[in-house]
Amino acid sequence: MRIVWIAAEAVPFVKVGGLADVVGTLPRVLAARGHDVTVILPGYAAIDAPTTRTVRFQHAGASHQAPVGELHDAGIRFLFPRVAGFEGPQIYSGWQDGERFLRFSAAAAALVDADVVHVHDWHAALIPVLAAMGRVRCAATVLTLHNVAHQGQMDADWFLAQTGLPASLLTIDALEFYGKVNVLKGGIVFADAVTTVSPTYAGEIRTPAFGEGLDGVFRHHAGKISGILNGIDIDYWNPATDPLIPARFSAADIDGKLHCCEALRGELGLDGRVLGCVSRLVEQKGIDVVLDSLPDIIAAGCSVAILGAGDPILESRCENAARQHRGRVSFSRGYDEALAHRIYAGAEAFLLPSRFEPCGLTQMISQRYGTPPIAHAVGGLRDTIRDAETGFLFEGANPGALAGAIRRFAAHRDIAAMRHAAMTEDFSWTASADRYEELYRNLTASG
Ligand code: ADP
Ligand code: GLC
């Protein structure tokens, strides 16, 4: 099949969170299975790719032309349309993103000639709408929801002027959302199939507590929404070969893990059993819940190693906690790939009190490194952690519930067995790639 993926991030080019891991990994698996795979990303300034063509597209009432960078890697063709708005260093830039990603989507749509177009999150959710209007050369569209908290809401008249789409789309069963346009809603309504990144999240978003205002839309379209669990790149995230950790180890030969734990304590100046936390610092991830449980964490003989960047208020709360609890809390501000590996390998457990978690990759990575996750039982966390066997699940993202789970960890008699069970779980992409292939095949067969 000729498959085109369109998204805002992909490793190894640009990464903010797990979206980049998924878009950088699953297409490789599909290409290895013999499909013709193209991945289209914005032509960010940081991406160095030779220009091989130009793309012509309509946007904001005019025709435009943009150079397109192109790279080939792992059997995939990567295309980077260099449209206006992506010249700076930032991947996302707040209020300007509506304009940036609508323009990117218009250019990307003009590059497509495929059986299946698979788009990700609101940044590319305009494409299924354009396809439904006959403006994209493809047989079927798939939209994957990585996080429904971000929707691309914008002024309706401005949207029509940017996209040239008809005002007839501004109805409650199409793109209209409380008087504005909601691009994600448009993608959900018009895509041939919609997937979420875990089965539990597919059910959760039909409820007001998780639907971010779109729960009614999800209930209405439930028939075409399914959950397909993410995997991780098990060759990259492999403690037996990882060059970024101080010692290598595996389920069969765990000595290196103990060395990594010792090294991490020394590096970060922490006492006790280190609980790791590698995260974007945003409300979703519940880092405030960790900070509010510190007295209990310390009383349980543990310390916390936090690596993250994001909301300045959460960053300064983490900094204060590290200052107040020297030897028990360390905070490393920023995005640091190598330190993330050392924490996955060198922590004794991993904290994930996320308020919601569409899938989550860090609990899978930490399990692969023999570090049992202690996690709120939501979304993909529920689907990838077996309570008391490969980690600890708790109900309710609040300090009391987290502290209770940490006490269960501290009192657990056989962490070695849990570590072994976690390390031997199958988090590869194989099963999920089967599901996506089946979905693509069904869509193109019926189309
Ligand atoms: P989300 O996409 O919501 O941020 P995921 O768990 O799906 O959450 O993916 C997070 C990805 O980003 C993981 O690969 C994790 O290792 C990485 N990551 C997050 N924060 C940092 C950081 N500060 N430094 C290095 N890697 C990070
Ligand atoms: C989003 C979600 C996260 C998921 C990732 C990749 O960033 O917050 O839960 O793992 O996308 O699908």
Short mmCIF file of C-alpha atoms and ligand atoms in Angstrom, two decimals:
data_model
loop_
_atom_site.label_atom_id
_atom_site.label_comp_id
_atom_site.label_asym_id
_atom_site.label_seq_id
_atom_site.Cartn_x
_atom_site.Cartn_y
_atom_site.Cartn_z
CA MET A 1 0.00 0.00 0.00
CA ARG A 2 1.06 3.58 -0.58
CA ILE A 3 0.82 5.15 2.88
CA VAL A 4 1.43 8.80 3.77
CA TRP A 5 1.81 9.96 7.37
CA ILE A 6 1.44 13.63 8.24
CA ALA A 7 2.39 15.03 11.67
CA ALA A 8 4.13 17.83 13.55
CA GLU A 9 6.98 15.80 15.11
CA ALA A 10 9.12 12.73 14.45
CA VAL A 11 12.41 11.42 15.79
CA PRO A 12 15.21 11.88 14.84
CA PHE A 13 14.25 15.30 13.43
CA VAL A 14 12.16 17.14 16.03
CA LYS A 15 10.76 15.94 19.34
CA VAL A 16 8.71 17.44 22.13
CA GLY A 17 7.01 14.27 23.39
CA GLY A 18 5.83 10.78 22.55
CA LEU A 19 4.19 11.84 19.27
CA ALA A 20 7.70 12.11 17.85
CA ASP A 21 8.61 8.60 19.01
CA VAL A 22 5.50 7.12 17.38
CA VAL A 23 5.81 8.99 14.07
CA GLY A 24 9.54 8.22 13.94
CA THR A 25 9.11 4.51 14.63
CA LEU A 26 5.90 2.89 13.36
CA PRO A 27 6.40 4.01 9.71
CA ARG A 28 9.75 2.18 9.76
CA VAL A 29 7.97 -1.01 10.79
CA LEU A 30 5.40 -0.54 7.99
CA ALA A 31 8.14 0.14 5.43
CA ALA A 32 9.97 -3.00 6.56
CA ARG A 33 6.77 -4.93 5.77
CA GLY A 34 6.99 -3.80 2.16
CA HIS A 35 4.69 -0.77 2.09
CA ASP A 36 5.57 2.41 0.23
CA VAL A 37 5.74 4.90 3.12
CA THR A 38 6.10 8.68 3.04
CA VAL A 39 6.21 10.86 6.17
CA ILE A 40 5.48 14.58 5.76
CA LEU A 41 6.64 16.98 8.49
CA PRO A 42 6.90 20.78 8.47
CA GLY A 43 10.22 22.01 7.08
CA TYR A 44 11.56 23.20 10.43
CA ALA A 45 14.71 25.32 10.28
CA ALA A 46 16.67 22.67 12.21
CA ILE A 47 16.10 20.03 9.52
CA ASP A 48 18.85 19.90 6.98
CA ALA A 49 17.47 18.22 3.85
CA PRO A 50 18.24 18.88 0.18
CA THR A 51 15.43 20.48 -1.82
CA THR A 52 14.17 18.07 -4.46
CA ARG A 53 10.96 19.72 -5.63
CA THR A 54 8.48 22.51 -5.06
CA VAL A 55 4.88 22.20 -3.98
CA ARG A 56 2.10 24.48 -5.22
CA PHE A 57 -0.90 24.95 -2.97
CA GLN A 58 -3.83 27.26 -2.31
CA HIS A 59 -3.94 29.09 1.00
CA ALA A 60 -5.57 32.28 2.30
CA GLY A 61 -7.02 33.10 -1.10
CA ALA A 62 -3.77 32.91 -3.05
CA SER A 63 -1.58 30.33 -4.74
CA HIS A 64 1.73 29.60 -3.09
CA GLN A 65 4.82 27.71 -3.94
CA ALA A 66 7.21 26.21 -1.36
CA PRO A 67 10.46 24.29 -1.65
CA VAL A 68 10.31 20.73 -0.32
CA GLY A 69 13.25 19.10 1.48
CA GLU A 70 13.59 15.34 1.09
CA LEU A 71 15.48 12.60 2.93
CA HIS A 72 15.39 8.82 2.65
CA ASP A 73 15.94 6.68 5.71
CA ALA A 74 14.98 3.16 6.75
CA GLY A 75 12.96 2.71 3.58
CA ILE A 76 10.92 5.86 4.23
CA ARG A 77 10.66 9.01 2.15
CA PHE A 78 10.56 12.06 4.45
CA LEU A 79 9.21 15.27 2.88
CA PHE A 80 9.58 18.66 4.54
CA PRO A 81 7.56 21.41 2.84
CA ARG A 82 9.26 24.69 3.82
CA VAL A 83 6.21 26.88 4.28
CA ALA A 84 6.16 30.26 6.02
CA GLY A 85 5.94 30.13 9.82
CA PHE A 86 8.53 27.40 10.43
CA GLU A 87 11.73 29.44 10.04
CA GLY A 88 12.32 29.85 13.79
CA PRO A 89 13.69 27.35 16.31
CA GLN A 90 10.33 26.57 17.95
CA ILE A 91 8.23 23.51 17.12
CA TYR A 92 5.07 24.95 18.67
CA SER A 93 4.44 28.64 19.19
CA GLY A 94 1.10 29.16 20.91
CA TRP A 95 -1.41 31.45 19.23
CA GLN A 96 0.42 31.40 15.88
CA ASP A 97 0.02 27.64 15.54
CA GLY A 98 -3.43 27.87 13.95
CA GLU A 99 -2.03 29.75 10.99
CA ARG A 100 1.23 27.73 10.83
CA PHE A 101 -0.40 24.32 10.83
CA LEU A 102 -3.26 25.23 8.47
CA ARG A 103 -0.67 26.41 5.96
CA PHE A 104 1.44 23.29 6.52
CA SER A 105 -1.65 21.10 6.06
CA ALA A 106 -2.54 22.80 2.78
CA ALA A 107 0.98 22.19 1.45
CA ALA A 108 1.11 18.62 2.77
CA ALA A 109 -2.28 17.83 1.20
CA ALA A 110 -0.97 18.98 -2.17
CA LEU A 111 1.97 16.55 -1.90
CA VAL A 112 -0.21 13.49 -1.26
CA ASP A 113 -0.89 10.76 -3.79
CA ALA A 114 -1.66 7.62 -1.80
CA ASP A 115 -3.97 4.80 -0.81
CA VAL A 116 -4.09 5.82 2.85
CA VAL A 117 -3.34 9.17 4.45
CA HIS A 118 -2.75 8.81 8.17
CA VAL A 119 -2.68 12.09 10.10
CA HIS A 120 -1.87 12.79 13.74
CA ASP A 121 -3.46 15.17 16.25
CA TRP A 122 -5.05 18.53 15.44
CA HIS A 123 -1.97 19.83 13.57
CA ALA A 124 -2.89 17.68 10.56
CA ALA A 125 -6.61 17.10 11.26
CA LEU A 126 -7.59 19.49 8.47
CA ILE A 127 -6.43 16.91 5.91
CA PRO A 128 -9.42 14.51 6.31
CA VAL A 129 -11.70 17.54 5.88
CA LEU A 130 -9.89 18.51 2.68
CA ALA A 131 -10.06 14.88 1.53
CA ALA A 132 -13.82 14.78 2.10
CA MET A 133 -14.04 17.90 -0.12
CA GLY A 134 -12.16 16.04 -2.87
CA ARG A 135 -9.00 18.08 -2.41
CA VAL A 136 -6.59 15.22 -1.54
CA ARG A 137 -5.51 12.37 -3.82
CA CYS A 138 -6.15 9.38 -1.54
CA ALA A 139 -8.58 6.51 -1.05
CA ALA A 140 -8.96 6.73 2.72
CA THR A 141 -7.99 8.85 5.70
CA VAL A 142 -7.09 7.84 9.26
CA LEU A 143 -6.77 10.25 12.18
CA THR A 144 -4.86 9.18 15.29
CA LEU A 145 -5.62 11.00 18.54
CA HIS A 146 -2.52 11.27 20.73
CA ASN A 147 -4.01 13.91 22.99
CA VAL A 148 -7.50 15.39 22.69
CA ALA A 149 -6.67 18.27 25.03
CA HIS A 150 -5.20 20.12 22.03
CA GLN A 151 -7.84 20.80 19.39
CA GLY A 152 -6.95 23.81 17.21
CA GLN A 153 -9.85 26.14 17.95
CA MET A 154 -10.05 29.32 15.92
CA ASP A 155 -12.27 32.08 14.63
CA ALA A 156 -14.68 30.66 12.05
CA ASP A 157 -14.51 33.46 9.44
CA TRP A 158 -10.75 33.58 9.65
CA PHE A 159 -10.64 29.77 9.19
CA LEU A 160 -12.82 29.96 6.06
CA ALA A 161 -10.60 32.70 4.62
CA GLN A 162 -7.44 30.68 5.30
CA THR A 163 -8.68 27.38 3.92
CA GLY A 164 -11.16 28.44 1.25
CA LEU A 165 -13.58 25.84 2.62
CA PRO A 166 -17.35 26.46 2.31
CA ALA A 167 -19.38 28.03 5.13
CA SER A 168 -21.67 24.99 4.95
CA LEU A 169 -19.07 23.19 7.11
CA LEU A 170 -19.85 25.48 10.04
CA THR A 171 -22.55 23.27 11.54
CA ILE A 172 -22.68 21.42 14.81
CA ASP A 173 -22.25 18.05 13.09
CA ALA A 174 -19.18 19.30 11.19
CA LEU A 175 -16.55 21.84 12.30
CA GLU A 176 -18.52 24.28 14.46
CA PHE A 177 -17.71 24.25 18.18
CA TYR A 178 -19.27 26.87 20.47
CA GLY A 179 -19.26 29.50 17.71
CA LYS A 180 -15.70 28.77 16.64
CA VAL A 181 -14.03 26.22 14.40
CA ASN A 182 -12.48 23.16 16.01
CA VAL A 183 -10.02 21.55 13.60
CA LEU A 184 -9.70 18.32 15.59
CA LYS A 185 -13.46 17.93 15.56
CA GLY A 186 -13.39 18.32 11.77
CA GLY A 187 -10.84 15.54 11.53
CA ILE A 188 -12.92 13.25 13.74
CA VAL A 189 -16.09 13.88 11.76
CA PHE A 190 -14.53 13.44 8.31
CA ALA A 191 -11.78 10.82 8.76
CA ASP A 192 -12.75 7.34 7.56
CA ALA A 193 -11.32 5.88 10.74
CA VAL A 194 -10.12 7.37 14.02
CA THR A 195 -7.75 5.67 16.41
CA THR A 196 -6.57 6.46 19.91
CA VAL A 197 -3.18 5.34 21.18
CA SER A 198 -4.60 2.94 23.78
CA PRO A 199 -7.85 0.98 24.09
CA THR A 200 -8.69 2.43 27.51
CA TYR A 201 -8.34 6.02 26.23
CA ALA A 202 -10.78 5.22 23.39
CA GLY A 203 -13.42 4.54 26.04
CA GLU A 204 -12.43 7.37 28.40
CA ILE A 205 -12.83 10.14 25.80
CA ARG A 206 -16.52 9.31 25.50
CA THR A 207 -16.97 10.64 29.04
CA PRO A 208 -17.11 14.31 30.10
CA ALA A 209 -14.18 13.76 32.47
CA PHE A 210 -11.76 12.92 29.62
CA GLY A 211 -13.45 14.16 26.43
CA GLU A 212 -12.27 17.79 26.73
CA GLY A 213 -15.66 18.99 25.49
CA LEU A 214 -15.73 16.54 22.57
CA ASP A 215 -17.17 13.54 24.47
CA GLY A 216 -20.50 13.89 22.62
CA VAL A 217 -18.66 13.85 19.29
CA PHE A 218 -16.74 10.75 20.36
CA ARG A 219 -19.95 9.01 21.43
CA HIS A 220 -21.62 9.91 18.13
CA HIS A 221 -18.70 8.57 16.08
CA ALA A 222 -17.87 5.65 18.37
CA GLY A 223 -18.40 3.17 15.52
CA LYS A 224 -15.29 4.29 13.67
CA ILE A 225 -13.07 4.91 16.71
CA SER A 226 -10.77 2.17 17.98
CA GLY A 227 -7.83 2.01 20.34
CA ILE A 228 -4.51 0.62 19.11
CA LEU A 229 -1.82 0.54 21.77
CA ASN A 230 1.52 2.22 21.03
CA GLY A 231 4.75 0.28 21.20
CA ILE A 232 8.29 1.55 21.74
CA ASP A 233 11.42 1.16 19.64
CA ILE A 234 12.85 -1.85 21.47
CA ASP A 235 16.17 -1.64 19.61
CA TYR A 236 16.74 1.94 20.69
CA TRP A 237 15.39 1.42 24.22
CA ASN A 238 17.49 -1.61 25.05
CA PRO A 239 19.49 -1.79 28.30
CA ALA A 240 21.61 -4.60 26.85
CA THR A 241 23.08 -2.33 24.17
CA ASP A 242 22.32 1.26 25.27
CA PRO A 243 25.50 3.34 24.89
CA LEU A 244 24.05 6.17 27.03
CA ILE A 245 23.97 4.26 30.36
CA PRO A 246 26.94 3.53 32.63
CA ALA A 247 26.57 -0.28 32.50
CA ARG A 248 24.63 -2.67 30.28
CA PHE A 249 22.19 -5.26 31.66
CA SER A 250 19.32 -7.59 30.74
CA ALA A 251 16.65 -9.65 32.49
CA ALA A 252 19.08 -12.57 32.56
CA ASP A 253 22.05 -10.53 33.76
CA ILE A 254 20.92 -7.76 36.09
CA ASP A 255 24.24 -6.73 37.72
CA GLY A 256 24.63 -3.71 35.44
CA LYS A 257 21.30 -2.36 36.72
CA LEU A 258 22.64 -2.18 40.26
CA HIS A 259 25.67 -0.31 38.95
CA CYS A 260 23.37 2.15 37.10
CA CYS A 261 21.40 2.75 40.34
CA GLU A 262 24.57 3.45 42.29
CA ALA A 263 25.88 5.77 39.56
CA LEU A 264 22.61 7.75 39.39
CA ARG A 265 22.54 8.28 43.17
CA GLY A 266 26.13 9.54 43.00
CA GLU A 267 25.51 11.78 39.99
CA LEU A 268 22.41 13.45 41.45
CA GLY A 269 23.52 13.37 45.10
CA LEU A 270 20.47 11.40 46.25
CA ASP A 271 20.01 9.10 49.24
CA GLY A 272 17.61 6.19 49.53
CA ARG A 273 15.76 4.41 46.77
CA VAL A 274 15.48 6.71 43.78
CA LEU A 275 12.10 7.17 42.10
CA GLY A 276 12.53 8.56 38.58
CA CYS A 277 10.37 11.03 36.71
CA VAL A 278 11.04 12.04 33.08
CA SER A 279 8.25 14.22 31.80
CA ARG A 280 6.97 17.29 30.10
CA LEU A 281 6.08 19.53 33.05
CA VAL A 282 2.43 20.20 32.32
CA GLU A 283 -0.79 19.85 34.31
CA GLN A 284 -1.56 16.53 32.53
CA LYS A 285 1.46 14.78 34.03
CA GLY A 286 0.62 15.47 37.69
CA ILE A 287 4.10 16.53 38.80
CA ASP A 288 2.37 18.68 41.45
CA VAL A 289 0.99 15.44 42.90
CA VAL A 290 4.57 14.17 43.29
CA LEU A 291 5.65 17.42 44.99
CA ASP A 292 2.68 17.26 47.36
CA SER A 293 3.60 13.70 48.37
CA LEU A 294 7.25 14.47 49.19
CA PRO A 295 6.94 14.07 52.98
CA ASP A 296 5.47 10.59 52.47
CA ILE A 297 8.02 9.69 49.80
CA ILE A 298 10.87 10.66 52.11
CA ALA A 299 9.27 8.85 55.04
CA ALA A 300 9.14 5.71 52.89
CA GLY A 301 12.93 5.88 52.47
CA CYS A 302 12.83 7.11 48.88
CA SER A 303 14.06 10.11 46.93
CA VAL A 304 12.95 11.60 43.61
CA ALA A 305 14.92 12.41 40.46
CA ILE A 306 12.93 14.74 38.20
CA LEU A 307 13.94 15.59 34.63
CA GLY A 308 11.61 17.85 32.71
CA ALA A 309 10.73 21.14 31.12
CA GLY A 310 7.54 23.00 30.46
CA ASP A 311 5.28 25.22 32.54
CA PRO A 312 7.48 27.83 34.33
CA ILE A 313 5.38 27.60 37.52
CA LEU A 314 5.87 23.84 37.74
CA GLU A 315 9.57 24.26 36.92
CA SER A 316 10.05 26.69 39.79
CA ARG A 317 8.08 24.47 42.18
CA CYS A 318 10.45 21.61 41.29
CA GLU A 319 13.46 23.87 41.82
CA ASN A 320 12.21 24.92 45.25
CA ALA A 321 11.57 21.32 46.25
CA ALA A 322 15.12 20.35 45.25
CA ARG A 323 16.49 23.25 47.32
CA GLN A 324 14.35 22.37 50.35
CA HIS A 325 14.99 18.63 50.27
CA ARG A 326 18.66 18.36 49.37
CA GLY A 327 19.68 14.73 49.02
CA ARG A 328 16.06 13.68 48.55
CA VAL A 329 14.93 15.60 45.48
CA SER A 330 16.91 16.49 42.38
CA PHE A 331 15.55 18.58 39.54
CA SER A 332 17.19 18.77 36.12
CA ARG A 333 15.46 21.37 34.01
CA GLY A 334 15.40 20.85 30.27
CA TYR A 335 15.22 18.18 27.63
CA ASP A 336 18.17 15.79 28.06
CA GLU A 337 18.12 12.52 26.13
CA ALA A 338 21.21 11.03 27.82
CA LEU A 339 20.08 11.86 31.36
CA ALA A 340 16.65 10.41 30.55
CA HIS A 341 18.35 7.09 29.72
CA ARG A 342 20.39 7.18 32.95
CA ILE A 343 17.20 7.78 34.96
CA TYR A 344 15.26 4.97 33.23
CA ALA A 345 18.18 2.64 33.96
CA GLY A 346 19.25 3.93 37.37
CA ALA A 347 15.96 4.58 39.16
CA GLU A 348 14.39 1.83 41.31
CA ALA A 349 10.83 2.80 40.40
CA PHE A 350 9.25 5.38 38.07
CA LEU A 351 6.49 7.87 38.94
CA LEU A 352 3.51 8.57 36.66
CA PRO A 353 0.63 10.28 38.46
CA SER A 354 -0.79 11.59 35.14
CA ARG A 355 -4.31 13.02 35.37
CA PHE A 356 -4.93 11.47 31.96
CA GLU A 357 -2.59 9.55 29.69
CA PRO A 358 -3.62 8.71 26.11
CA CYS A 359 -0.92 6.05 26.02
CA GLY A 360 2.34 7.06 27.68
CA LEU A 361 5.67 5.67 26.60
CA THR A 362 7.81 6.29 29.68
CA GLN A 363 6.11 3.52 31.67
CA MET A 364 6.99 1.07 28.88
CA ILE A 365 10.57 2.36 28.62
CA SER A 366 11.05 2.19 32.39
CA GLN A 367 9.73 -1.38 32.49
CA ARG A 368 12.18 -2.33 29.75
CA TYR A 369 14.96 -0.97 31.98
CA GLY A 370 13.75 -2.99 34.99
CA THR A 371 12.24 0.06 36.72
CA PRO A 372 8.66 -0.70 37.82
CA PRO A 373 6.26 2.19 37.19
CA ILE A 374 4.02 3.54 39.96
CA ALA A 375 1.15 4.99 37.98
CA HIS A 376 -2.38 6.40 38.02
CA ALA A 377 -4.68 3.74 36.54
CA VAL A 378 -5.80 5.70 33.47
CA GLY A 379 -5.50 5.39 29.70
CA GLY A 380 -2.49 3.57 28.37
CA LEU A 381 -1.02 3.25 31.85
CA ARG A 382 -3.82 0.86 32.73
CA ASP A 383 -3.24 -1.05 29.49
CA THR A 384 0.53 -1.51 29.86
CA ILE A 385 1.13 -2.05 33.59
CA ARG A 386 0.06 -5.19 35.46
CA ASP A 387 -0.60 -4.16 39.05
CA ALA A 388 1.67 -5.88 41.59
CA GLU A 389 3.31 -7.84 38.76
CA THR A 390 5.15 -5.33 36.56
CA GLY A 391 4.43 -2.16 38.54
CA PHE A 392 1.88 -0.48 40.81
CA LEU A 393 -1.40 1.14 39.77
CA PHE A 394 -3.43 3.48 41.96
CA GLU A 395 -6.85 5.09 41.61
CA GLY A 396 -7.09 8.90 41.71
CA ALA A 397 -4.31 11.37 40.81
CA ASN A 398 -3.91 12.71 44.35
CA PRO A 399 -1.03 12.76 46.85
CA GLY A 400 -2.67 10.27 49.24
CA ALA A 401 -3.20 7.67 46.52
CA LEU A 402 0.31 8.14 45.11
CA ALA A 403 1.85 7.88 48.58
CA GLY A 404 -0.12 4.69 49.24
CA ALA A 405 1.27 3.12 46.05
CA ILE A 406 4.81 4.22 46.95
CA ARG A 407 4.40 2.51 50.34
CA ARG A 408 3.30 -0.64 48.51
CA PHE A 409 6.49 -0.42 46.44
CA ALA A 410 8.65 0.17 49.52
CA ALA A 411 7.11 -2.83 51.30
CA HIS A 412 7.14 -5.13 48.27
CA ARG A 413 9.08 -8.29 49.09
CA ASP A 414 10.17 -9.38 45.66
CA ILE A 415 11.14 -6.40 43.53
CA ALA A 416 13.64 -8.62 41.68
CA ALA A 417 10.79 -10.78 40.37
CA MET A 418 8.78 -7.68 39.43
CA ARG A 419 11.79 -6.23 37.63
CA HIS A 420 12.21 -9.45 35.70
CA ALA A 421 8.51 -9.56 34.74
CA ALA A 422 8.63 -5.93 33.61
CA MET A 423 11.76 -6.46 31.52
CA THR A 424 10.29 -9.42 29.69
CA GLU A 425 7.01 -7.73 28.67
CA ASP A 426 6.53 -7.34 24.91
CA PHE A 427 6.38 -3.63 24.09
CA SER A 428 7.45 -4.01 20.47
CA TRP A 429 5.40 -2.51 17.64
CA THR A 430 4.66 -5.90 16.07
CA ALA A 431 1.10 -6.44 17.32
CA SER A 432 0.08 -2.82 16.79
CA ALA A 433 1.54 -2.69 13.29
CA ASP A 434 -0.67 -5.72 12.48
CA ARG A 435 -3.71 -3.76 13.67
CA TYR A 436 -2.86 -0.66 11.61
CA GLU A 437 -2.23 -2.77 8.51
CA GLU A 438 -5.58 -4.49 8.98
CA LEU A 439 -7.31 -1.13 9.39
CA TYR A 440 -5.68 0.27 6.23
CA ARG A 441 -6.61 -2.87 4.31
CA ASN A 442 -10.25 -2.77 5.41
CA LEU A 443 -10.55 0.91 4.51
CA THR A 444 -9.06 0.58 1.07
CA ALA A 445 -10.97 -2.64 0.31
CA SER A 446 -14.34 -1.06 1.15
CA GLY A 447 -13.39 2.29 -0.43
P1 ADP B 1 4.00 12.80 26.16
O1 ADP B 1 4.04 12.57 24.70
O2 ADP B 1 2.64 13.11 26.65
O3 ADP B 1 5.00 13.80 26.61
P2 ADP B 1 4.98 10.06 26.35
O4 ADP B 1 5.19 9.21 27.54
O5 ADP B 1 4.18 9.50 25.25
O6 ADP B 1 4.39 11.44 26.89
O7 ADP B 1 6.38 10.40 25.67
C1 ADP B 1 7.36 11.17 26.27
C2 ADP B 1 8.64 11.00 25.50
O8 ADP B 1 9.45 12.16 25.67
C3 ADP B 1 9.50 9.84 26.00
O9 ADP B 1 10.29 9.36 24.92
C4 ADP B 1 10.38 10.50 27.05
O10 ADP B 1 11.60 9.79 27.25
C5 ADP B 1 10.64 11.84 26.41
N1 ADP B 1 10.87 12.96 27.35
C6 ADP B 1 9.95 13.70 28.01
N2 ADP B 1 10.52 14.68 28.71
C7 ADP B 1 11.85 14.56 28.49
C8 ADP B 1 13.00 15.30 28.95
N3 ADP B 1 12.88 16.36 29.77
N4 ADP B 1 14.22 14.91 28.52
C9 ADP B 1 14.35 13.84 27.69
N5 ADP B 1 13.31 13.11 27.24
C10 ADP B 1 12.08 13.47 27.63
C1 GLC B 2 0.69 12.14 23.54
C2 GLC B 2 0.18 11.58 24.85
C3 GLC B 2 0.93 10.36 25.32
C4 GLC B 2 1.20 9.40 24.15
C5 GLC B 2 1.90 10.14 23.03
C6 GLC B 2 2.23 9.22 21.84
O1 GLC B 2 1.74 13.04 23.72
O2 GLC B 2 0.18 12.57 25.87
O3 GLC B 2 0.17 9.69 26.30
O4 GLC B 2 2.01 8.33 24.59
O5 GLC B 2 1.08 11.16 22.58
O6 GLC B 2 1.07 8.62 21.30
#
